[in-house]
PDB file of C-alpha atoms in Angstrom:
ATOM      1  CA  MET A 157    -199.174-130.375 287.200  1.00 94.00           C
ATOM      2  CA  ARG A 158    -196.729-127.698 285.923  1.00 97.00           C
ATOM      3  CA  PHE A 159    -195.138-127.124 289.366  1.00 98.00           C
ATOM      4  CA  GLU A 160    -194.040-129.591 291.946  1.00 98.00           C
ATOM      5  CA  ILE A 161    -192.059-129.848 295.247  1.00 98.00           C
ATOM      6  CA  ILE A 162    -189.642-132.685 295.460  1.00 98.00           C
ATOM      7  CA  PRO A 163    -188.462-133.500 299.056  1.00 97.00           C
ATOM      8  CA  GLY A 164    -184.882-134.919 299.500  1.00 95.00           C
ATOM      9  CA  ALA A 165    -184.381-138.396 300.873  1.00 87.00           C
ATOM     10  CA  ASP A 166    -183.536-137.012 304.324  1.00 89.00           C
ATOM     11  CA  GLN A 167    -186.401-134.451 304.365  1.00 91.00           C
ATOM     12  CA  GLN A 168    -183.711-131.738 304.954  1.00 97.00           C
ATOM     13  CA  SER A 169    -183.869-130.385 301.407  1.00 98.00           C
ATOM     14  CA  TYR A 170    -186.789-129.525 299.110  1.00 98.00           C
ATOM     15  CA  THR A 171    -186.715-128.784 295.320  1.00 98.00           C
ATOM     16  CA  LEU A 172    -189.280-126.440 293.766  1.00 98.00           C
ATOM     17  CA  LYS A 173    -189.639-127.291 290.142  1.00 98.00           C
ATOM     18  CA  ASP A 174    -191.270-125.729 286.988  1.00 98.00           C
ATOM     19  CA  ASN A 175    -191.736-128.727 284.783  1.00 97.00           C
ATOM     20  CA  THR A 176    -192.379-126.606 281.721  1.00 96.00           C
ATOM     21  CA  SER A 177    -189.278-124.420 281.850  1.00 95.00           C
ATOM     22  CA  GLY A 178    -187.128-126.766 283.817  1.00 96.00           C
ATOM     23  CA  THR A 179    -186.243-124.177 286.438  1.00 97.00           C
ATOM     24  CA  THR A 180    -185.695-125.409 289.971  1.00 98.00           C
ATOM     25  CA  ALA A 181    -184.773-124.016 293.351  1.00 98.00           C
ATOM     26  CA  GLU A 182    -183.322-126.202 296.152  1.00 98.00           C
ATOM     27  CA  ILE A 183    -184.023-125.133 299.645  1.00 98.00           C
ATOM     28  CA  LEU A 184    -182.460-126.576 302.846  1.00 98.00           C
ATOM     29  CA  THR A 185    -184.248-126.670 306.022  1.00 98.00           C
ATOM     30  CA  PHE A 186    -180.912-126.041 307.808  1.00 98.00           C
ATOM     31  CA  GLY A 187    -180.817-122.167 308.019  1.00 98.00           C
ATOM     32  CA  ALA A 188    -183.639-121.975 305.366  1.00 98.00           C
ATOM     33  CA  LEU A 189    -180.835-121.657 302.877  1.00 98.00           C
ATOM     34  CA  LEU A 190    -181.347-121.170 299.172  1.00 98.00           C
ATOM     35  CA  ASN A 191    -178.813-123.690 297.906  1.00 98.00           C
ATOM     36  CA  ARG A 192    -179.497-123.937 294.141  1.00 98.00           C
ATOM     37  CA  PHE A 193    -181.401-121.876 291.608  1.00 98.00           C
ATOM     38  CA  THR A 194    -180.979-123.669 288.226  1.00 97.00           C
ATOM     39  CA  ILE A 195    -182.251-123.110 284.577  1.00 96.00           C
ATOM     40  CA  PRO A 196    -181.606-125.018 281.351  1.00 93.00           C
ATOM     41  CA  VAL A 197    -179.837-122.828 278.795  1.00 87.00           C
ATOM     42  CA  LYS A 198    -179.011-123.123 275.177  1.00 78.00           C
ATOM     43  CA  GLY A 199    -177.332-126.500 274.244  1.00 75.00           C
ATOM     44  CA  GLY A 200    -179.253-128.335 277.015  1.00 80.00           C
ATOM     45  CA  GLU A 201    -176.837-127.425 279.854  1.00 89.00           C
ATOM     46  CA  THR A 202    -178.346-126.754 283.233  1.00 94.00           C
ATOM     47  CA  ILE A 203    -176.813-123.658 285.108  1.00 95.00           C
ATOM     48  CA  ASN A 204    -176.946-123.269 288.861  1.00 97.00           C
ATOM     49  CA  VAL A 205    -176.576-119.596 289.666  1.00 97.00           C
ATOM     50  CA  ILE A 206    -176.120-119.926 293.364  1.00 98.00           C
ATOM     51  CA  ASP A 207    -172.811-120.478 294.974  1.00 98.00           C
ATOM     52  CA  GLY A 208    -173.946-122.814 297.694  1.00 97.00           C
ATOM     53  CA  PHE A 209    -173.052-126.127 299.243  1.00 98.00           C
ATOM     54  CA  GLU A 210    -172.713-129.747 298.126  1.00 96.00           C
ATOM     55  CA  ASP A 211    -175.385-130.938 300.512  1.00 96.00           C
ATOM     56  CA  VAL A 212    -176.819-130.371 303.961  1.00 97.00           C
ATOM     57  CA  THR A 213    -173.752-131.940 305.659  1.00 97.00           C
ATOM     58  CA  ASP A 214    -171.540-129.559 303.850  1.00 98.00           C
ATOM     59  CA  ALA A 215    -173.668-126.539 304.805  1.00 98.00           C
ATOM     60  CA  LYS A 216    -173.648-127.562 308.509  1.00 98.00           C
ATOM     61  CA  ALA A 217    -169.839-127.864 308.439  1.00 98.00           C
ATOM     62  CA  ASN A 218    -169.058-124.795 306.492  1.00 98.00           C
ATOM     63  CA  ILE A 219    -171.872-122.129 306.821  1.00 98.00           C
ATOM     64  CA  THR A 220    -169.629-119.668 308.722  1.00 98.00           C
ATOM     65  CA  ASP A 221    -167.068-119.773 305.940  1.00 97.00           C
ATOM     66  CA  GLY A 222    -168.689-117.008 303.962  1.00 96.00           C
ATOM     67  CA  PHE A 223    -172.277-117.459 305.207  1.00 98.00           C
ATOM     68  CA  HIS A 224    -173.458-118.491 301.803  1.00 98.00           C
ATOM     69  CA  SER A 225    -177.221-117.893 301.471  1.00 98.00           C
ATOM     70  CA  ALA A 226    -177.551-117.101 305.152  1.00 98.00           C
ATOM     71  CA  LYS A 227    -180.689-115.460 306.592  1.00 98.00           C
ATOM     72  CA  LEU A 228    -179.425-112.349 308.331  1.00 98.00           C
ATOM     73  CA  SER A 229    -181.605-111.674 311.323  1.00 98.00           C
ATOM     74  CA  PRO A 230    -182.311-110.191 313.852  1.00 98.00           C
ATOM     75  CA  PHE A 231    -179.210-108.070 312.963  1.00 98.00           C
ATOM     76  CA  VAL A 232    -177.388-107.813 309.756  1.00 98.00           C
ATOM     77  CA  CYS A 233    -173.722-107.751 308.778  1.00 97.00           C
ATOM     78  CA  ARG A 234    -171.535-106.448 311.470  1.00 98.00           C
ATOM     79  CA  LEU A 235    -172.378-105.478 315.073  1.00 98.00           C
ATOM     80  CA  HIS A 236    -169.571-103.540 316.836  1.00 98.00           C
ATOM     81  CA  LEU A 237    -168.035-105.509 319.681  1.00 98.00           C
ATOM     82  CA  GLY A 238    -171.352-107.624 319.542  1.00 98.00           C
ATOM     83  CA  ALA A 239    -172.734-105.168 321.939  1.00 98.00           C
ATOM     84  CA  TYR A 240    -175.873-102.977 322.060  1.00 98.00           C
ATOM     85  CA  SER A 241    -178.297-101.200 324.217  1.00 98.00           C
ATOM     86  CA  PHE A 242    -182.104-101.343 323.980  1.00 98.00           C
ATOM     87  CA  GLU A 243    -184.501 -99.575 326.238  1.00 97.00           C
ATOM     88  CA  GLY A 244    -182.072 -98.936 328.917  1.00 97.00           C
ATOM     89  CA  LYS A 245    -180.430-102.318 329.092  1.00 97.00           C
ATOM     90  CA  ASP A 246    -177.139-103.521 327.886  1.00 98.00           C
ATOM     91  CA  TYR A 247    -176.756-106.783 325.817  1.00 98.00           C
ATOM     92  CA  LYS A 248    -173.823-108.834 324.339  1.00 98.00           C
ATOM     93  CA  ILE A 249    -174.294-111.237 321.507  1.00 98.00           C
ATOM     94  CA  ASP A 250    -172.902-114.665 322.161  1.00 96.00           C
ATOM     95  CA  LYS A 251    -172.555-116.220 318.597  1.00 96.00           C
ATOM     96  CA  PHE A 252    -170.094-115.892 315.737  1.00 98.00           C
ATOM     97  CA  TYR A 253    -167.486-113.031 315.559  1.00 98.00           C
ATOM     98  CA  MET A 254    -165.190-111.828 312.916  1.00 96.00           C
ATOM     99  CA  GLY A 255    -162.506-109.624 314.476  1.00 95.00           C
ATOM    100  CA  ASP A 256    -164.241-107.531 317.070  1.00 95.00           C
ATOM    101  CA  SER A 257    -167.659-107.705 315.575  1.00 97.00           C
ATOM    102  CA  ALA A 258    -170.490-110.215 315.863  1.00 98.00           C
ATOM    103  CA  ILE A 259    -171.609-110.926 312.242  1.00 98.00           C
ATOM    104  CA  HIS A 260    -174.718-112.034 310.302  1.00 98.00           C
ATOM    105  CA  GLY A 261    -177.224-112.511 313.075  1.00 97.00           C
ATOM    106  CA  LEU A 262    -178.379-115.669 314.916  1.00 98.00           C
ATOM    107  CA  LEU A 263    -180.327-117.732 312.481  1.00 98.00           C
ATOM    108  CA  TYR A 264    -177.872-118.889 309.757  1.00 98.00           C
ATOM    109  CA  ASP A 265    -177.788-122.336 311.434  1.00 98.00           C
ATOM    110  CA  ALA A 266    -181.366-122.486 312.702  1.00 98.00           C
ATOM    111  CA  PRO A 267    -183.302-125.765 312.302  1.00 98.00           C
ATOM    112  CA  PHE A 268    -186.320-124.582 310.296  1.00 98.00           C
ATOM    113  CA  LYS A 269    -189.302-126.850 309.922  1.00 98.00           C
ATOM    114  CA  VAL A 270    -191.745-127.005 307.070  1.00 98.00           C
ATOM    115  CA  SER A 271    -194.935-125.288 307.987  1.00 98.00           C
ATOM    116  CA  ALA A 272    -196.755-125.442 304.582  1.00 98.00           C
ATOM    117  CA  THR A 273    -196.451-126.416 300.960  1.00 98.00           C
ATOM    118  CA  HIS A 274    -198.541-125.680 297.867  1.00 98.00           C
ATOM    119  CA  VAL A 275    -198.328-126.408 294.172  1.00 98.00           C
ATOM    120  CA  ASP A 276    -200.586-125.405 291.229  1.00 97.00           C
ATOM    121  CA  GLU A 277    -200.268-124.527 287.603  1.00 96.00           C
ATOM    122  CA  ASN A 278    -198.773-121.173 288.346  1.00 97.00           C
ATOM    123  CA  LYS A 279    -196.398-121.689 291.389  1.00 98.00           C
ATOM    124  CA  ALA A 280    -194.755-123.861 293.974  1.00 98.00           C
ATOM    125  CA  THR A 281    -194.556-122.562 297.490  1.00 98.00           C
ATOM    126  CA  LEU A 282    -192.605-123.789 300.482  1.00 98.00           C
ATOM    127  CA  SER A 283    -192.910-122.278 303.942  1.00 98.00           C
ATOM    128  CA  LEU A 284    -190.361-122.782 306.666  1.00 98.00           C
ATOM    129  CA  LEU A 285    -190.820-121.854 310.281  1.00 98.00           C
ATOM    130  CA  TYR A 286    -188.445-121.193 313.236  1.00 98.00           C
ATOM    131  CA  GLU A 287    -189.479-120.251 316.646  1.00 98.00           C
ATOM    132  CA  TYR A 288    -186.668-118.297 318.363  1.00 98.00           C
ATOM    133  CA  ARG A 289    -186.759-118.835 322.174  1.00 97.00           C
ATOM    134  CA  ASP A 290    -183.094-118.479 323.218  1.00 93.00           C
ATOM    135  CA  ASN A 291    -182.033-116.125 326.055  1.00 90.00           C
ATOM    136  CA  SER A 292    -178.386-117.364 326.044  1.00 92.00           C
ATOM    137  CA  GLN A 293    -177.240-115.590 322.972  1.00 94.00           C
ATOM    138  CA  GLY A 294    -177.577-111.970 324.071  1.00 97.00           C
ATOM    139  CA  PHE A 295    -180.912-111.468 322.236  1.00 98.00           C
ATOM    140  CA  PRO A 296    -183.717-112.264 324.742  1.00 97.00           C
ATOM    141  CA  PHE A 297    -186.551-111.443 322.648  1.00 98.00           C
ATOM    142  CA  ASN A 298    -188.871-114.223 321.530  1.00 98.00           C
ATOM    143  CA  PHE A 299    -190.048-114.215 317.896  1.00 98.00           C
ATOM    144  CA  ASP A 300    -191.313-116.424 315.212  1.00 98.00           C
ATOM    145  CA  ILE A 301    -189.787-116.270 311.649  1.00 98.00           C
ATOM    146  CA  GLU A 302    -191.415-117.818 308.558  1.00 98.00           C
ATOM    147  CA  ILE A 303    -189.639-117.851 305.330  1.00 98.00           C
ATOM    148  CA  ILE A 304    -191.758-118.323 302.185  1.00 98.00           C
ATOM    149  CA  TYR A 305    -190.060-119.518 298.862  1.00 98.00           C
ATOM    150  CA  LYS A 306    -192.234-119.272 295.900  1.00 98.00           C
ATOM    151  CA  LEU A 307    -191.147-120.334 292.326  1.00 98.00           C
ATOM    152  CA  SER A 308    -193.573-119.042 289.655  1.00 98.00           C
ATOM    153  CA  VAL A 309    -193.660-118.443 285.994  1.00 95.00           C
ATOM    154  CA  GLN A 310    -190.945-116.276 284.112  1.00 92.00           C
ATOM    155  CA  ASN A 311    -188.378-118.084 286.326  1.00 96.00           C
ATOM    156  CA  ASP A 312    -189.238-115.911 289.337  1.00 97.00           C
ATOM    157  CA  LEU A 313    -188.189-116.952 292.792  1.00 98.00           C
ATOM    158  CA  GLN A 314    -189.786-114.817 295.425  1.00 98.00           C
ATOM    159  CA  VAL A 315    -188.284-115.006 299.032  1.00 98.00           C
ATOM    160  CA  THR A 316    -190.644-113.579 301.763  1.00 98.00           C
ATOM    161  CA  THR A 317    -189.857-113.392 305.356  1.00 98.00           C
ATOM    162  CA  HIS A 318    -192.456-112.845 308.185  1.00 98.00           C
ATOM    163  CA  VAL A 319    -191.209-111.930 311.639  1.00 98.00           C
ATOM    164  CA  THR A 320    -193.656-111.866 314.532  1.00 98.00           C
ATOM    165  CA  ASN A 321    -192.754-110.676 318.023  1.00 98.00           C
ATOM    166  CA  THR A 322    -194.095-113.354 320.367  1.00 98.00           C
ATOM    167  CA  GLY A 323    -192.679-111.619 323.430  1.00 97.00           C
ATOM    168  CA  THR A 324    -194.354-109.346 325.926  1.00 97.00           C
ATOM    169  CA  GLY A 325    -192.296-106.181 325.077  1.00 97.00           C
ATOM    170  CA  ASN A 326    -190.693-104.516 322.155  1.00 98.00           C
ATOM    171  CA  MET A 327    -187.850-105.993 320.328  1.00 98.00           C
ATOM    172  CA  PRO A 328    -185.222-104.545 317.871  1.00 98.00           C
ATOM    173  CA  LEU A 329    -184.949-106.065 314.438  1.00 98.00           C
ATOM    174  CA  ASN A 330    -183.049-105.999 311.226  1.00 97.00           C
ATOM    175  CA  ASP A 331    -183.451-108.465 308.428  1.00 98.00           C
ATOM    176  CA  GLY A 332    -181.571-109.468 305.255  1.00 98.00           C
ATOM    177  CA  TRP A 333    -180.094-112.179 303.068  1.00 97.00           C
ATOM    178  CA  HIS A 334    -176.620-113.230 302.073  1.00 98.00           C
ATOM    179  CA  PRO A 335    -176.763-115.150 298.717  1.00 98.00           C
ATOM    180  CA  TYR A 336    -173.835-115.514 296.439  1.00 98.00           C
ATOM    181  CA  PHE A 337    -174.551-115.505 292.696  1.00 98.00           C
ATOM    182  CA  LYS A 338    -172.521-116.978 289.943  1.00 96.00           C
ATOM    183  CA  LEU A 339    -172.738-116.785 286.129  1.00 93.00           C
ATOM    184  CA  GLY A 340    -169.873-118.202 284.263  1.00 88.00           C
ATOM    185  CA  ALA A 341    -166.396-118.919 285.693  1.00 90.00           C
ATOM    186  CA  THR A 342    -165.721-115.571 287.157  1.00 94.00           C
ATOM    187  CA  ILE A 343    -167.498-112.285 287.935  1.00 96.00           C
ATOM    188  CA  ASN A 344    -164.773-110.403 286.258  1.00 96.00           C
ATOM    189  CA  THR A 345    -166.246-110.988 282.739  1.00 94.00           C
ATOM    190  CA  ALA A 346    -169.794-110.376 283.861  1.00 95.00           C
ATOM    191  CA  SER A 347    -171.688-107.118 283.183  1.00 97.00           C
ATOM    192  CA  ILE A 348    -173.236-105.672 286.278  1.00 97.00           C
ATOM    193  CA  ARG A 349    -175.674-102.804 287.027  1.00 97.00           C
ATOM    194  CA  PHE A 350    -177.170-101.797 290.363  1.00 97.00           C
ATOM    195  CA  ASP A 351    -179.403 -98.867 291.188  1.00 97.00           C
ATOM    196  CA  SER A 352    -177.381 -97.135 293.896  1.00 97.00           C
ATOM    197  CA  LYS A 353    -177.843 -93.745 295.204  1.00 96.00           C
ATOM    198  CA  GLU A 354    -175.259 -93.347 298.031  1.00 97.00           C
ATOM    199  CA  LEU A 355    -172.450 -95.363 299.343  1.00 97.00           C
ATOM    200  CA  VAL A 356    -172.620 -95.749 303.088  1.00 98.00           C
ATOM    201  CA  GLU A 357    -169.080 -94.963 304.148  1.00 97.00           C
ATOM    202  CA  PHE A 358    -167.154 -97.544 306.500  1.00 97.00           C
ATOM    203  CA  ASP A 359    -164.248 -97.089 308.859  1.00 96.00           C
ATOM    204  CA  GLU A 360    -161.313 -99.577 308.827  1.00 93.00           C
ATOM    205  CA  ALA A 361    -163.428-102.121 310.710  1.00 93.00           C
ATOM    206  CA  LEU A 362    -166.103-102.073 307.968  1.00 94.00           C
ATOM    207  CA  LEU A 363    -168.596-100.313 310.334  1.00 96.00           C
ATOM    208  CA  PRO A 364    -170.574 -97.237 309.086  1.00 97.00           C
ATOM    209  CA  ASN A 365    -168.924 -94.045 310.144  1.00 97.00           C
ATOM    210  CA  GLY A 366    -172.061 -91.912 309.952  1.00 96.00           C
ATOM    211  CA  LYS A 367    -171.349 -90.529 306.390  1.00 97.00           C
ATOM    212  CA  THR A 368    -172.632 -91.200 303.005  1.00 97.00           C
ATOM    213  CA  SER A 369    -171.262 -90.179 299.519  1.00 98.00           C
ATOM    214  CA  LEU A 370    -172.722 -90.207 296.072  1.00 97.00           C
ATOM    215  CA  TYR A 371    -172.141 -93.576 294.218  1.00 97.00           C
ATOM    216  CA  ASN A 372    -173.388 -94.264 290.798  1.00 95.00           C
ATOM    217  CA  SER A 373    -170.495 -96.096 289.249  1.00 95.00           C
ATOM    218  CA  PHE A 374    -172.746 -98.998 288.178  1.00 97.00           C
ATOM    219  CA  ASN A 375    -176.035 -97.275 287.445  1.00 96.00           C
ATOM    220  CA  LEU A 376    -175.495 -98.342 283.890  1.00 96.00           C
ATOM    221  CA  PHE A 377    -174.246-101.737 282.833  1.00 96.00           C
ATOM    222  CA  LYS A 378    -170.449-102.189 282.561  1.00 95.00           C
ATOM    223  CA  VAL A 379    -168.032-105.114 282.761  1.00 96.00           C
ATOM    224  CA  PHE A 380    -167.267-105.798 286.422  1.00 96.00           C
ATOM    225  CA  GLY A 381    -163.534-106.349 285.793  1.00 96.00           C
ATOM    226  CA  ASP A 382    -161.270-106.360 288.849  1.00 96.00           C
ATOM    227  CA  THR A 383    -163.644-104.201 290.966  1.00 96.00           C
ATOM    228  CA  GLU A 384    -163.550-105.028 294.749  1.00 96.00           C
ATOM    229  CA  LEU A 385    -166.568-104.269 296.882  1.00 96.00           C
ATOM    230  CA  ASP A 386    -167.521-104.894 300.566  1.00 96.00           C
ATOM    231  CA  ASN A 387    -169.990-102.017 300.801  1.00 97.00           C
ATOM    232  CA  CYS A 388    -173.474-100.869 301.554  1.00 98.00           C
ATOM    233  CA  PHE A 389    -175.511 -98.764 299.299  1.00 98.00           C
ATOM    234  CA  THR A 390    -178.811 -96.918 299.452  1.00 98.00           C
ATOM    235  CA  LEU A 391    -181.187 -97.576 296.594  1.00 97.00           C
ATOM    236  CA  ASN A 392    -182.775 -94.891 294.359  1.00 94.00           C
ATOM    237  CA  GLN A 393    -186.283 -96.439 294.482  1.00 92.00           C
ATOM    238  CA  PRO A 394    -188.514 -97.416 297.476  1.00 91.00           C
ATOM    239  CA  SER A 395    -189.256-100.687 295.778  1.00 91.00           C
ATOM    240  CA  TYR A 396    -188.647-102.450 292.553  1.00 93.00           C
ATOM    241  CA  ASP A 397    -191.013-104.484 290.274  1.00 84.00           C
ATOM    242  CA  GLY A 398    -191.761-105.087 286.579  1.00 75.00           C
ATOM    243  CA  ASP A 399    -188.727-104.478 284.383  1.00 76.00           C
ATOM    244  CA  LEU A 400    -186.690-102.379 286.791  1.00 88.00           C
ATOM    245  CA  PRO A 401    -184.481-104.470 289.056  1.00 96.00           C
ATOM    246  CA  ALA A 402    -182.313-103.115 291.770  1.00 97.00           C
ATOM    247  CA  PHE A 403    -179.503-105.274 290.720  1.00 98.00           C
ATOM    248  CA  GLU A 404    -178.590-107.152 287.470  1.00 97.00           C
ATOM    249  CA  ILE A 405    -175.850-109.427 286.472  1.00 97.00           C
ATOM    250  CA  LYS A 406    -175.453-110.986 283.045  1.00 96.00           C
ATOM    251  CA  ASP A 407    -173.043-113.076 281.108  1.00 93.00           C
ATOM    252  CA  GLU A 408    -173.283-112.560 277.471  1.00 89.00           C
ATOM    253  CA  GLN A 409    -171.267-115.688 276.516  1.00 87.00           C
ATOM    254  CA  LEU A 410    -173.409-117.829 278.821  1.00 88.00           C
ATOM    255  CA  GLY A 411    -176.628-116.088 277.475  1.00 89.00           C
ATOM    256  CA  LEU A 412    -178.120-115.613 280.902  1.00 94.00           C
ATOM    257  CA  SER A 413    -178.964-112.760 283.351  1.00 96.00           C
ATOM    258  CA  LEU A 414    -180.148-112.547 286.891  1.00 97.00           C
ATOM    259  CA  SER A 415    -182.143-109.581 288.243  1.00 97.00           C
ATOM    260  CA  VAL A 416    -183.020-108.766 291.883  1.00 98.00           C
ATOM    261  CA  TYR A 417    -186.261-107.022 292.752  1.00 98.00           C
ATOM    262  CA  PRO A 418    -186.520-106.039 296.472  1.00 98.00           C
ATOM    263  CA  ASP A 419    -189.652-104.471 297.989  1.00 97.00           C
ATOM    264  CA  GLU A 420    -189.736-101.313 300.175  1.00 97.00           C
ATOM    265  CA  ALA A 421    -188.747-103.353 303.297  1.00 98.00           C
ATOM    266  CA  TYR A 422    -185.185-103.687 301.751  1.00 98.00           C
ATOM    267  CA  PRO A 423    -183.890-100.106 301.102  1.00 97.00           C
ATOM    268  CA  TYR A 424    -180.237-101.089 301.393  1.00 98.00           C
ATOM    269  CA  LEU A 425    -178.031-103.225 299.163  1.00 98.00           C
ATOM    270  CA  GLN A 426    -174.708-104.809 300.507  1.00 98.00           C
ATOM    271  CA  ILE A 427    -172.374-106.090 297.806  1.00 98.00           C
ATOM    272  CA  TYR A 428    -169.297-108.221 298.556  1.00 98.00           C
ATOM    273  CA  THR A 429    -166.793-109.682 296.190  1.00 97.00           C
ATOM    274  CA  PRO A 430    -164.990-112.739 297.670  1.00 96.00           C
ATOM    275  CA  PRO A 431    -161.289-113.419 296.891  1.00 95.00           C
ATOM    276  CA  SER A 432    -162.101-116.331 294.721  1.00 95.00           C
ATOM    277  CA  ARG A 433    -164.135-113.952 292.417  1.00 96.00           C
ATOM    278  CA  LYS A 434    -166.169-116.958 291.182  1.00 97.00           C
ATOM    279  CA  SER A 435    -169.386-115.468 292.655  1.00 97.00           C
ATOM    280  CA  ILE A 436    -170.692-112.100 294.151  1.00 98.00           C
ATOM    281  CA  ALA A 437    -172.698-111.606 297.322  1.00 98.00           C
ATOM    282  CA  VAL A 438    -175.820-109.398 296.885  1.00 98.00           C
ATOM    283  CA  GLU A 439    -177.420-108.748 300.152  1.00 98.00           C
ATOM    284  CA  ASN A 440    -180.825-107.100 300.435  1.00 98.00           C
ATOM    285  CA  LEU A 441    -180.953-105.361 303.871  1.00 98.00           C
ATOM    286  CA  SER A 442    -183.611-103.634 305.913  1.00 98.00           C
ATOM    287  CA  SER A 443    -180.873-101.421 307.554  1.00 98.00           C
ATOM    288  CA  ILE A 444    -177.248-100.600 307.362  1.00 98.00           C
ATOM    289  CA  PRO A 445    -174.733-102.600 309.319  1.00 98.00           C
ATOM    290  CA  ASP A 446    -174.458-102.039 313.148  1.00 98.00           C
ATOM    291  CA  SER A 447    -178.043-100.743 313.170  1.00 98.00           C
ATOM    292  CA  LEU A 448    -178.613-101.925 316.740  1.00 98.00           C
ATOM    293  CA  ASN A 449    -176.091 -99.130 317.685  1.00 98.00           C
ATOM    294  CA  ASN A 450    -176.481 -96.454 315.042  1.00 98.00           C
ATOM    295  CA  LYS A 451    -180.188 -96.850 314.730  1.00 98.00           C
ATOM    296  CA  THR A 452    -180.278 -96.351 310.909  1.00 97.00           C
ATOM    297  CA  GLY A 453    -183.025 -98.475 309.526  1.00 97.00           C
ATOM    298  CA  LEU A 454    -183.691-100.140 312.924  1.00 98.00           C
ATOM    299  CA  ILE A 455    -187.109-101.546 313.362  1.00 98.00           C
ATOM    300  CA  ILE A 456    -188.870-101.547 316.771  1.00 98.00           C
ATOM    301  CA  LEU A 457    -191.311-104.392 316.648  1.00 98.00           C
ATOM    302  CA  GLU A 458    -194.074-104.247 319.397  1.00 98.00           C
ATOM    303  CA  ALA A 459    -195.377-107.251 321.217  1.00 98.00           C
ATOM    304  CA  GLY A 460    -197.674-109.267 318.887  1.00 98.00           C
ATOM    305  CA  ALA A 461    -196.744-107.215 315.807  1.00 98.00           C
ATOM    306  CA  SER A 462    -195.384-108.612 312.601  1.00 98.00           C
ATOM    307  CA  ARG A 463    -193.126-107.219 309.873  1.00 98.00           C
ATOM    308  CA  THR A 464    -192.756-108.631 306.209  1.00 98.00           C
ATOM    309  CA  PHE A 465    -189.715-108.473 303.885  1.00 98.00           C
ATOM    310  CA  SER A 466    -189.584-109.669 300.329  1.00 98.00           C
ATOM    311  CA  THR A 467    -187.354-109.969 297.436  1.00 98.00           C
ATOM    312  CA  THR A 468    -187.546-111.764 293.994  1.00 98.00           C
ATOM    313  CA  TYR A 469    -184.885-113.325 291.888  1.00 98.00           C
ATOM    314  CA  ARG A 470    -185.585-113.687 288.171  1.00 97.00           C
ATOM    315  CA  LEU A 471    -183.496-115.622 285.655  1.00 96.00           C
ATOM    316  CA  THR A 472    -183.681-114.699 282.034  1.00 94.00           C
ATOM    317  CA  GLN A 473    -182.106-116.118 278.954  1.00 91.00           C
ATOM    318  CA  ILE A 474    -180.527-113.366 276.739  1.00 87.00           C
TER     319      ILE A 474
END
């Protein structure tokens, strides 16, 4: 069989493998984190393009230090004061804060369980499920979330999220991802292109101020250099497929490129450069930050309804 799924010894990690190309993707059940995405390159070296964790124990201890590969749901990025109103009621998030803002949702440390697996000659698929039933965190809306990782030919890793409102009333929803990608020793020498249309302007607290401005500085490839970003961008296209990615990073010396193809459910792209500059966070988002308050991109999911979000990461040797 060309594809296989290899469970870790503790059943807390699973590796999807293409035995023909040698490409692999390691997924942790903790947070449904993408921990490794590897490919053999010229000379026989295997390169991991995800800035992740040593193992599950490391992830559990350090997930809030950068939120590497975290699932962002049911809100993304920052939520001002951790407070919001929905259908006439006020709520206050009781989870992780950075400064005055609650950040990065409620599921980054959720204990997902394997709900399905499948392998054949074209793909390996791993499905992870978490049933959110927690009224203590300031989000008293029951929902199920299933995350499906599919490794297929062309070194494509598709990540699909299904959210179903299992409650009796409406629920507010944002969704996104927070992976960090690394190609080479530093992002400074990488060439980067992303298909931005506008910059979502932030105030000093890194919250949207209601304004946007034209931003096309990286619509064509250029060396990233010392560029610093912690910004949200609108994308030019409603969805991306084929040879037109929303984001590309390549390292000529390494001979490797990574492309990101979000579907129409992710019209925003957040990019963050950590101080170490050994990786870059590229976050597909369904809304801008603080959407539970500013309502931009906010989804209202009716009882029993579902919403699907998907993005694909492709590794290519150049």
